[in-house]
PDB file of C-alpha atoms and ligand atoms in Angstrom:
ATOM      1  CA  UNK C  14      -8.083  83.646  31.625  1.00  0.00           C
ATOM      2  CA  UNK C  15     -10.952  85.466  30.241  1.00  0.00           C
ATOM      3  CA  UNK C  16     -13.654  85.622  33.354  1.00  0.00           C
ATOM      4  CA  UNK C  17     -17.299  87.601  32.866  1.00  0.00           C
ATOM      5  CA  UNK C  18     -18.607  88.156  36.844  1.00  0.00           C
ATOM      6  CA  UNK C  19     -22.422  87.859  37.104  1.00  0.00           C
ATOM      7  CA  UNK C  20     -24.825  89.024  39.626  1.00  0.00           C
ATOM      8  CA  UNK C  21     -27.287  91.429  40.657  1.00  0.00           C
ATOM      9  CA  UNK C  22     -26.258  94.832  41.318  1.00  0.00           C
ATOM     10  CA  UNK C  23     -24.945  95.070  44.663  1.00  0.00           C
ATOM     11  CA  UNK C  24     -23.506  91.691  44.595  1.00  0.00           C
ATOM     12  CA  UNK C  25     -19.661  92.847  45.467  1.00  0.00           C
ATOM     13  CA  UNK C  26     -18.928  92.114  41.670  1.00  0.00           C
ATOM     14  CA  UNK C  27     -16.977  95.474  41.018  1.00  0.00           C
ATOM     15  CA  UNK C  28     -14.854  94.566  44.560  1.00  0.00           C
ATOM     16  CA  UNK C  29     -14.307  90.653  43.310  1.00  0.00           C
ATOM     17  CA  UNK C  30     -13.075  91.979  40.079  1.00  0.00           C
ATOM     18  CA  UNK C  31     -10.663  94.613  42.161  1.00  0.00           C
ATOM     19  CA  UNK C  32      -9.282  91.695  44.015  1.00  0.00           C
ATOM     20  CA  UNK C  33      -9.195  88.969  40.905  1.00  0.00           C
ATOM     21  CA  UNK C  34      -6.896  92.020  38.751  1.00  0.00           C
ATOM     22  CA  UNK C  35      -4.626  91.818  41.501  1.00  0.00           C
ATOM     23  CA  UNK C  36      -4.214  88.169  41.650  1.00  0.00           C
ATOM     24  CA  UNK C  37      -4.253  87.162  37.904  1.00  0.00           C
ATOM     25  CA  UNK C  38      -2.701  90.117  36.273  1.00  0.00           C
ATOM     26  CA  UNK C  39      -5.651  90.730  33.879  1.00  0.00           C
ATOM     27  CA  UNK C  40      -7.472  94.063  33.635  1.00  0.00           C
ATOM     28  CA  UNK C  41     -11.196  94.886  34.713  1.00  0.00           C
ATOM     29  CA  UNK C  42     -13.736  95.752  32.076  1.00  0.00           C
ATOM     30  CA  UNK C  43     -16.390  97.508  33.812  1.00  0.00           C
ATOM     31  CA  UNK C  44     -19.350  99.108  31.407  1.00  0.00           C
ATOM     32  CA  UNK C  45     -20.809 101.067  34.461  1.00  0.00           C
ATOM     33  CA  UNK C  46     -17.563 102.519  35.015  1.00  0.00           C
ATOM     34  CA  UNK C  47     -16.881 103.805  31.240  1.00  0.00           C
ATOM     35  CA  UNK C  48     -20.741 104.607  31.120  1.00  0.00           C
ATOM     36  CA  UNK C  49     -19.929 106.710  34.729  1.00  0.00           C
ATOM     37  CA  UNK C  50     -17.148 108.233  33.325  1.00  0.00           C
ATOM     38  CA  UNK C  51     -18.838 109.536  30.259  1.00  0.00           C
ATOM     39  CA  UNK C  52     -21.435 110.956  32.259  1.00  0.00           C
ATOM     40  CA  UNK C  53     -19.145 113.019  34.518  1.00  0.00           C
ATOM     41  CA  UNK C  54     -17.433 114.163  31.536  1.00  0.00           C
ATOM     42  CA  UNK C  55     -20.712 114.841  29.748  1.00  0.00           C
ATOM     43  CA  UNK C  56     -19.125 113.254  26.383  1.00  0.00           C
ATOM     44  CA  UNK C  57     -22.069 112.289  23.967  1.00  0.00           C
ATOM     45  CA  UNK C  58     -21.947 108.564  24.799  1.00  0.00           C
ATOM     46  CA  UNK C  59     -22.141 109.889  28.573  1.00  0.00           C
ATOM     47  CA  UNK C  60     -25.306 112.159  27.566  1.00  0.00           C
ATOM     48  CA  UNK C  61     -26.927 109.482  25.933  1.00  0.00           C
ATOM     49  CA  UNK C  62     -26.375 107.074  28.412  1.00  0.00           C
ATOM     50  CA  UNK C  63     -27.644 109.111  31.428  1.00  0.00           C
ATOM     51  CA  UNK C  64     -30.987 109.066  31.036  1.00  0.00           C
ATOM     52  CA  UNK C  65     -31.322 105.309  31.308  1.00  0.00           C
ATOM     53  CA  UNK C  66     -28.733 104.887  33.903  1.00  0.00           C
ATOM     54  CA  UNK C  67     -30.853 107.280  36.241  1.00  0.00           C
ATOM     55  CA  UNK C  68     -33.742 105.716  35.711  1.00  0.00           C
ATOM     56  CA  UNK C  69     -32.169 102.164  36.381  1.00  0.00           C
ATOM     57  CA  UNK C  70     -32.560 101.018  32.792  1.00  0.00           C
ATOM     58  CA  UNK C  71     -30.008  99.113  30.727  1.00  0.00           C
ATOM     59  CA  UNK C  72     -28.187 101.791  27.955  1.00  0.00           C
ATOM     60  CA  UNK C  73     -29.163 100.323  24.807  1.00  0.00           C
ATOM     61  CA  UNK C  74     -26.918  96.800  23.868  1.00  0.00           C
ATOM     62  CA  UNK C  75     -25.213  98.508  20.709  1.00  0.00           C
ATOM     63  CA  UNK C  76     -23.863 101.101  22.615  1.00  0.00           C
ATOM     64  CA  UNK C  77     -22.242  98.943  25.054  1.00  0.00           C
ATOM     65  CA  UNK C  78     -21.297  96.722  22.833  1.00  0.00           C
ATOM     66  CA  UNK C  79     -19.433  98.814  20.727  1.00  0.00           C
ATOM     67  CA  UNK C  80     -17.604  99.946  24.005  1.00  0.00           C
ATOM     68  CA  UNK C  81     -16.349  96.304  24.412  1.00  0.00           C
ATOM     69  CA  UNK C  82     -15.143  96.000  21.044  1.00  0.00           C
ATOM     70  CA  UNK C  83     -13.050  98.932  21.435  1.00  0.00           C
ATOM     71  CA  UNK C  84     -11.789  98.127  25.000  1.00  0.00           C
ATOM     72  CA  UNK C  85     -10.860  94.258  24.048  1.00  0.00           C
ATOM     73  CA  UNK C  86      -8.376  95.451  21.345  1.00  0.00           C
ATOM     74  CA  UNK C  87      -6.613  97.931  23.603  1.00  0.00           C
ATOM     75  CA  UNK C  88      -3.010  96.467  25.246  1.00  0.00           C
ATOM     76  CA  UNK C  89      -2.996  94.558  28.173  1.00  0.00           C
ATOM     77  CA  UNK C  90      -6.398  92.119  27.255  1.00  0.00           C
ATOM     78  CA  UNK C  91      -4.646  89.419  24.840  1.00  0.00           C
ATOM     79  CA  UNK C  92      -4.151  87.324  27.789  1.00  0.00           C
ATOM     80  CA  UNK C  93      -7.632  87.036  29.125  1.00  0.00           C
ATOM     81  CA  UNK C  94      -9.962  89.727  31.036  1.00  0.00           C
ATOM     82  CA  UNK C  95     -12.607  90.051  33.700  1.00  0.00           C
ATOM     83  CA  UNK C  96     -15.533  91.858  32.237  1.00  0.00           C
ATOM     84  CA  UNK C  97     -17.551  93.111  35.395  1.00  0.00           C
ATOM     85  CA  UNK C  98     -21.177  94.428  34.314  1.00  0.00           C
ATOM     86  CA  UNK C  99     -21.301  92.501  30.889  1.00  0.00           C
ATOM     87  CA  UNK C 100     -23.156  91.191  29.135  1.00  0.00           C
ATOM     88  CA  UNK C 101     -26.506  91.815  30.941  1.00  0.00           C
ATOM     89  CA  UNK C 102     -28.972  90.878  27.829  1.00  0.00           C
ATOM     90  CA  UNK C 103     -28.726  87.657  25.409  1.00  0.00           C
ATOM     91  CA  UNK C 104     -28.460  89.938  22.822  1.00  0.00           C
ATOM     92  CA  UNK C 105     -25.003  91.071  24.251  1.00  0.00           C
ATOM     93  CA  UNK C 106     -23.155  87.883  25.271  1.00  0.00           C
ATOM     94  CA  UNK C 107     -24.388  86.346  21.672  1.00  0.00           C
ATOM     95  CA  UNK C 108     -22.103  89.621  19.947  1.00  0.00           C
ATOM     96  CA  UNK C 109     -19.330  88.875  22.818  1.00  0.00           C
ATOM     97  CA  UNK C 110     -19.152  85.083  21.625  1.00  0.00           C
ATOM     98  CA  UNK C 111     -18.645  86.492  18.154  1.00  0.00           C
ATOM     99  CA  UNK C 112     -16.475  89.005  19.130  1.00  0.00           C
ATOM    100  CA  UNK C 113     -14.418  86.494  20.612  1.00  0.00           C
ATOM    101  CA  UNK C 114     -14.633  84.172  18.060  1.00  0.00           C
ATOM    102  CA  UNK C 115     -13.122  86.605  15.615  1.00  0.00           C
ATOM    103  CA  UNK C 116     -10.029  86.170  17.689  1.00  0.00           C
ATOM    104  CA  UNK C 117      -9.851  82.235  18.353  1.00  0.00           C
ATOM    105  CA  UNK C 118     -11.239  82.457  22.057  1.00  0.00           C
ATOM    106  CA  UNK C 119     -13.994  81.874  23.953  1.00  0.00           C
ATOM    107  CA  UNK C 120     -14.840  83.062  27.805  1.00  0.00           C
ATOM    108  CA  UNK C 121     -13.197  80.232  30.105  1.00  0.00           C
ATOM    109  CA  UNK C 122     -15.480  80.682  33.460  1.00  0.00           C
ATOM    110  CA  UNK C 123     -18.339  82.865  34.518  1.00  0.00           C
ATOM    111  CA  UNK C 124     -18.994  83.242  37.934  1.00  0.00           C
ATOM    112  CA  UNK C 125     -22.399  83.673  39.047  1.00  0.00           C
ATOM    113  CA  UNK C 126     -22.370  85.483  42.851  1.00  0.00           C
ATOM    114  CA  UNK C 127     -26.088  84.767  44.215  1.00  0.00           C
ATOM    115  CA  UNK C 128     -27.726  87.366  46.799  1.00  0.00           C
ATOM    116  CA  UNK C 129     -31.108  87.359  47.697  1.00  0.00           C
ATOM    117  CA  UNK C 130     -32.608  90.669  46.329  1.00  0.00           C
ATOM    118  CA  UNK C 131     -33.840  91.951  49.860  1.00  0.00           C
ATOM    119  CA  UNK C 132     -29.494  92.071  50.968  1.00  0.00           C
ATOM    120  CA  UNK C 133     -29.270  93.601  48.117  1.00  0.00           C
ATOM    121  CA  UNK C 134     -31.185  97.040  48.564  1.00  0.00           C
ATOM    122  CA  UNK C 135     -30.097  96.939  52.107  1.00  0.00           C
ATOM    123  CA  UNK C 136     -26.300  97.174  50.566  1.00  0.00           C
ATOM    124  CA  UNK C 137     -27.176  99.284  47.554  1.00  0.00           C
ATOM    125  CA  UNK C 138     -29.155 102.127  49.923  1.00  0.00           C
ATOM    126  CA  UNK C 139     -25.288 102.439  52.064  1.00  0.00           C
ATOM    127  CA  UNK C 140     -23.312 102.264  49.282  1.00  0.00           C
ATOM    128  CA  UNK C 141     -21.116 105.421  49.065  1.00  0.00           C
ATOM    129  CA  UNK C 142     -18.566 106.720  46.903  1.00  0.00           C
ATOM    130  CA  UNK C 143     -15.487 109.132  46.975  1.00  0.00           C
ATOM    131  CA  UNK C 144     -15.643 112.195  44.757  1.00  0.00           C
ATOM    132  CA  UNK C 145     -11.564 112.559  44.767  1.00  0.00           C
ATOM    133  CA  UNK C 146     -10.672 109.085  44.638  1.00  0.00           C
ATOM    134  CA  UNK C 147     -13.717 107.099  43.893  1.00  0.00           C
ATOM    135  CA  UNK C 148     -13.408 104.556  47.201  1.00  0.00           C
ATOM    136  CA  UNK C 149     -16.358 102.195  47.971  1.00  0.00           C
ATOM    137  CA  UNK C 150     -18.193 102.879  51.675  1.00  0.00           C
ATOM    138  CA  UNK C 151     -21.231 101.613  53.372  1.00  0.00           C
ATOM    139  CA  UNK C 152     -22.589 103.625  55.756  1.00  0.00           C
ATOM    140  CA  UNK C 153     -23.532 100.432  57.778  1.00  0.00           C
ATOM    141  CA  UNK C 154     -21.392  97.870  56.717  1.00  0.00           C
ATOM    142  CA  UNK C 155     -17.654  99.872  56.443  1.00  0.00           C
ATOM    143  CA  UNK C 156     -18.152 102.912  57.290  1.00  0.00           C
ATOM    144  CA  UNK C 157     -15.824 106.151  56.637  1.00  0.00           C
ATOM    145  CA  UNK C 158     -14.156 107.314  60.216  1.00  0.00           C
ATOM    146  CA  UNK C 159     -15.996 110.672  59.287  1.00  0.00           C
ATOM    147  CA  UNK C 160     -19.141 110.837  58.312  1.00  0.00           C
ATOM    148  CA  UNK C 161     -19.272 111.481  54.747  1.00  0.00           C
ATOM    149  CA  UNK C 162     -15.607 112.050  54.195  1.00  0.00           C
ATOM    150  CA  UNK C 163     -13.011 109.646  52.611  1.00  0.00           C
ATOM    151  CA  UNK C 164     -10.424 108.194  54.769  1.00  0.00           C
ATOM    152  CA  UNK C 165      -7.848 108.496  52.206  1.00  0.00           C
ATOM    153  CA  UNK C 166      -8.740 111.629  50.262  1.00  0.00           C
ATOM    154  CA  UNK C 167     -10.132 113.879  52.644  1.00  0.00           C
ATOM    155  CA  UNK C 168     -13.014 114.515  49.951  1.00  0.00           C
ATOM    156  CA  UNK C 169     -16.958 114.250  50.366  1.00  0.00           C
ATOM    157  CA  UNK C 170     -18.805 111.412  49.423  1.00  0.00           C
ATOM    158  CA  UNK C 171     -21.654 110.958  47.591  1.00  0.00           C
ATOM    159  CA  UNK C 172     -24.702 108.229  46.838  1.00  0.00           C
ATOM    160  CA  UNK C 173     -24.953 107.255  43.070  1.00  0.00           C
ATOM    161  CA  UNK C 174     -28.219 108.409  41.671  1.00  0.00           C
ATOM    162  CA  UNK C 175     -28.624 105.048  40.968  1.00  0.00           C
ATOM    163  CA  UNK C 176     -28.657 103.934  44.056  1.00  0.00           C
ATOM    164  CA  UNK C 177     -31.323 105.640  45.382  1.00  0.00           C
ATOM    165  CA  UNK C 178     -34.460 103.473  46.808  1.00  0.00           C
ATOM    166  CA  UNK C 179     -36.903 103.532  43.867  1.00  0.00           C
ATOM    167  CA  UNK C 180     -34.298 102.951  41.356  1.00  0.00           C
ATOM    168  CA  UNK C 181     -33.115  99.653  42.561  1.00  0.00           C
ATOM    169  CA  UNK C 182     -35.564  98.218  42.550  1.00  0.00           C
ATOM    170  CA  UNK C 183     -35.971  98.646  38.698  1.00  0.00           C
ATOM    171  CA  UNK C 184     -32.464  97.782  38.488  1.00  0.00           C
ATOM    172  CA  UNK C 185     -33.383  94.590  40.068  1.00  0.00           C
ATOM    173  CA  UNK C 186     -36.347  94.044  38.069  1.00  0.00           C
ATOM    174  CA  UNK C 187     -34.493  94.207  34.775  1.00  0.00           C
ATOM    175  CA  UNK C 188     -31.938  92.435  36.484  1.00  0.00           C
ATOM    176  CA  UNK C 189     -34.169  89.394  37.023  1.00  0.00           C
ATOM    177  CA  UNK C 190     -35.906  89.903  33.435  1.00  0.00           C
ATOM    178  CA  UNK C 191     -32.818  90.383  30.930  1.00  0.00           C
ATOM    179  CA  UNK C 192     -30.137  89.228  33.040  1.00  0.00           C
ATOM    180  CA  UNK C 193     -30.542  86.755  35.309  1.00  0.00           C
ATOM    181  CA  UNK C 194     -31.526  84.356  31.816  1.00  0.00           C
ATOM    182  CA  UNK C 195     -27.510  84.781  31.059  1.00  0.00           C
ATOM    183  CA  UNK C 196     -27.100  82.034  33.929  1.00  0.00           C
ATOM    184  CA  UNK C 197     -28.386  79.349  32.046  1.00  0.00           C
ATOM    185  CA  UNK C 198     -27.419  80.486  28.551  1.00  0.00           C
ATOM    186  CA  UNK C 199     -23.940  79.808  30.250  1.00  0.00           C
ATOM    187  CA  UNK C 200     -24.420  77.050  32.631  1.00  0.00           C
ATOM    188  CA  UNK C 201     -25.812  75.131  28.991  1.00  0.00           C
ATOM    189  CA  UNK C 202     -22.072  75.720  28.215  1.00  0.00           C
ATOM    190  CA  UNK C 203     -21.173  74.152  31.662  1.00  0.00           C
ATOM    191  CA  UNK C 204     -18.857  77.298  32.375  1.00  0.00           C
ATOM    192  CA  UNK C 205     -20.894  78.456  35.219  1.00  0.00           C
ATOM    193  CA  UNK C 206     -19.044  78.725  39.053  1.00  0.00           C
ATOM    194  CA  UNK C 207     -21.736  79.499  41.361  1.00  0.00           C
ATOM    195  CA  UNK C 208     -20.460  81.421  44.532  1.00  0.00           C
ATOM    196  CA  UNK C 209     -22.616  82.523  47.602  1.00  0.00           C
ATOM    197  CA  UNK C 210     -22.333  86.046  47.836  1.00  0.00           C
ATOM    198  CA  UNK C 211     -22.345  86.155  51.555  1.00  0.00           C
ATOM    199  CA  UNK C 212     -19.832  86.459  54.022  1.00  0.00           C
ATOM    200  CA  UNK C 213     -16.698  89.256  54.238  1.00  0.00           C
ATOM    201  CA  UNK C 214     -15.437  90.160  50.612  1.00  0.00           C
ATOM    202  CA  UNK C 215     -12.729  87.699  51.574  1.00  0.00           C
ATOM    203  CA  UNK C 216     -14.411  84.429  51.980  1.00  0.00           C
ATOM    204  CA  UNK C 217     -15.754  84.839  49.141  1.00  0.00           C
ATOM    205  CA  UNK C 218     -12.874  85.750  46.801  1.00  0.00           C
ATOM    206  CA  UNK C 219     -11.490  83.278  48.473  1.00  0.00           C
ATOM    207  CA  UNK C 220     -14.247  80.753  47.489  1.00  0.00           C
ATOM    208  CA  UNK C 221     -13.842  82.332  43.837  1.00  0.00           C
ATOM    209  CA  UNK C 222     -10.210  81.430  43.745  1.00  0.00           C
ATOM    210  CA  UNK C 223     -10.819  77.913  45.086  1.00  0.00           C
ATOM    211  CA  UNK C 224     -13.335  77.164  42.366  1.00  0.00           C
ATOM    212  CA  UNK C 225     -11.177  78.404  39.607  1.00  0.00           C
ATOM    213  CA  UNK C 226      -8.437  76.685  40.677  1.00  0.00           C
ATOM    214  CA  UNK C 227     -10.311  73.256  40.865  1.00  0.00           C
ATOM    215  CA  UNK C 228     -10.435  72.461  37.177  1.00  0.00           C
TER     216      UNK C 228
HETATM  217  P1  AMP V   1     -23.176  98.956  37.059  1.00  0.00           P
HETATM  218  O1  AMP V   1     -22.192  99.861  37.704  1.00  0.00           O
HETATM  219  O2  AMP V   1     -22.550  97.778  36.375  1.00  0.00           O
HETATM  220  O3  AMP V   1     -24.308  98.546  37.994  1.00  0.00           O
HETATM  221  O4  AMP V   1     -23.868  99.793  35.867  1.00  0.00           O
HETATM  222  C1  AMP V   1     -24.574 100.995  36.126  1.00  0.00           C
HETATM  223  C2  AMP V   1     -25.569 101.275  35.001  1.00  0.00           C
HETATM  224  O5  AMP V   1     -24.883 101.397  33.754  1.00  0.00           O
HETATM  225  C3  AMP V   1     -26.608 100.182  34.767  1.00  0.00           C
HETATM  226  O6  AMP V   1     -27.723 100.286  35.649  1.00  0.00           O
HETATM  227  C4  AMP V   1     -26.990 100.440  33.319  1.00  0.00           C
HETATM  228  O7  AMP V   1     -27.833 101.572  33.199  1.00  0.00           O
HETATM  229  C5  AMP V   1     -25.652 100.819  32.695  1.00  0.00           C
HETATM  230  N1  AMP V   1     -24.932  99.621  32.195  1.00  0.00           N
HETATM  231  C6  AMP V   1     -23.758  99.116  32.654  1.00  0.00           C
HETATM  232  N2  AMP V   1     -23.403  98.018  31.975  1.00  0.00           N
HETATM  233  C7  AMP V   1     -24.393  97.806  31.061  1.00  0.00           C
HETATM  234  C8  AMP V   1     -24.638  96.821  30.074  1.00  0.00           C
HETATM  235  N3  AMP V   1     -23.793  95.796  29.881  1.00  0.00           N
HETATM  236  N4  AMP V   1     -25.757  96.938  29.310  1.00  0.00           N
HETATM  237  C9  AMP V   1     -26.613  97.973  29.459  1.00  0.00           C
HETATM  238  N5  AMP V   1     -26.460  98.930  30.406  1.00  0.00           N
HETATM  239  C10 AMP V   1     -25.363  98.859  31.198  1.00  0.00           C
END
């Protein structure tokens, strides 16, 4: 099954995908998470790339989009894929239909998690992160039983730089300007699930599961 997971940020998409690995036995293809990882190890992709991360901007579509192509011909993705941060531009999902069609397929479902945007900076200002082992907190919402250290690591934890206040809510503008147009680009393909993206992380993989399971 070959899945993209759509949303704004903070909508629980990098947790759904977690959860969705587990059940279907397909990997995660998260662009944040290579972009992240390039940063911390200050590679020139990841020096590129910071600038418009910080500031909340999208990294440039040929640089993620050479990423993809790379990552979709490693092991482990001939039997489908969740891609979990893209596309995020037109520009992007027309090269991953091509990409794709190079190889015969085509993406199955996209599932669209809606959150109004005012949840979301109240989620995105908790959000915390492990430095050892990279776990998820909130310091509202799932809190560590220290504050500021991981339950399983014993390491500090830290706030993305993109999390801070200012920079959402760019993130959320270009969400709603170069994103948010990739829900009708699909739904005109009538691959769209739409899943509220409210309630525990549960209910709503759990209303993911049921949708994808209905056709
Ligand atoms: P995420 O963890 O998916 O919210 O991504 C964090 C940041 O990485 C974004 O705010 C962008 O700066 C960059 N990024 C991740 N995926 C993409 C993408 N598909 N296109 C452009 N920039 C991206």
């Amino acid at each position: 099954m070959r899945l993209i997971l759509l949303g704004p940020p903070g909508a629980g998409k990098g947790t759904q995908a977690k959860m969705l690995v587990e059940k279907y036995n397909i990997p995660q293809i998260s662009t944040g998470d290579v972009l992240r990882i390039a940063v911390r190890e200050k590679t020139v992709l990841g020096i590129e790339a910071k600038s418009y991360m910080n500031r909340g901007a999208l990294v440039p579509d040929q640089i993620v989009i050479d990423i993809i192509k790379e990552r979709l011909k490693s092991p482990g993705c001939e039997n489908g894929f969740i891609l979990d941060g893209f596309p995020r531009t037109v520009a992007q999902a027309d090269a991953l239909t091509r990409m794709l069609e190079m190889i015969k397929a085509s993406i199955d479902y996209v599932i669209s998690i809606e959150v109004d945007f005012h949840e979301v900076v109240k989620r995105l200002t908790g959000r915390r992160i492990c430095r050892g082992c990279g776990k998820g907190y909130h310091i509202n919402f799932d809190p560590p039983k220290q504050e500021g250290i991981c339950n399983d690591c014993g390491k500090d934890l830290f706030q993305r730089d993109d999390d801070k206040e200012e920079t959402i809510k760019n993130r959320l503008e270009v969400y709603k300007r170069q994103t948010e147009p990739l829900i009708k680009y699909y739904n005109d393909k009538g691959i769209v699930k739409k899943i509220k993206g409210l309630g525990s992380m549960e209910e709503i993989f759990n209303d993911i599961c049921q949708q994808l399971e209905r056709d």
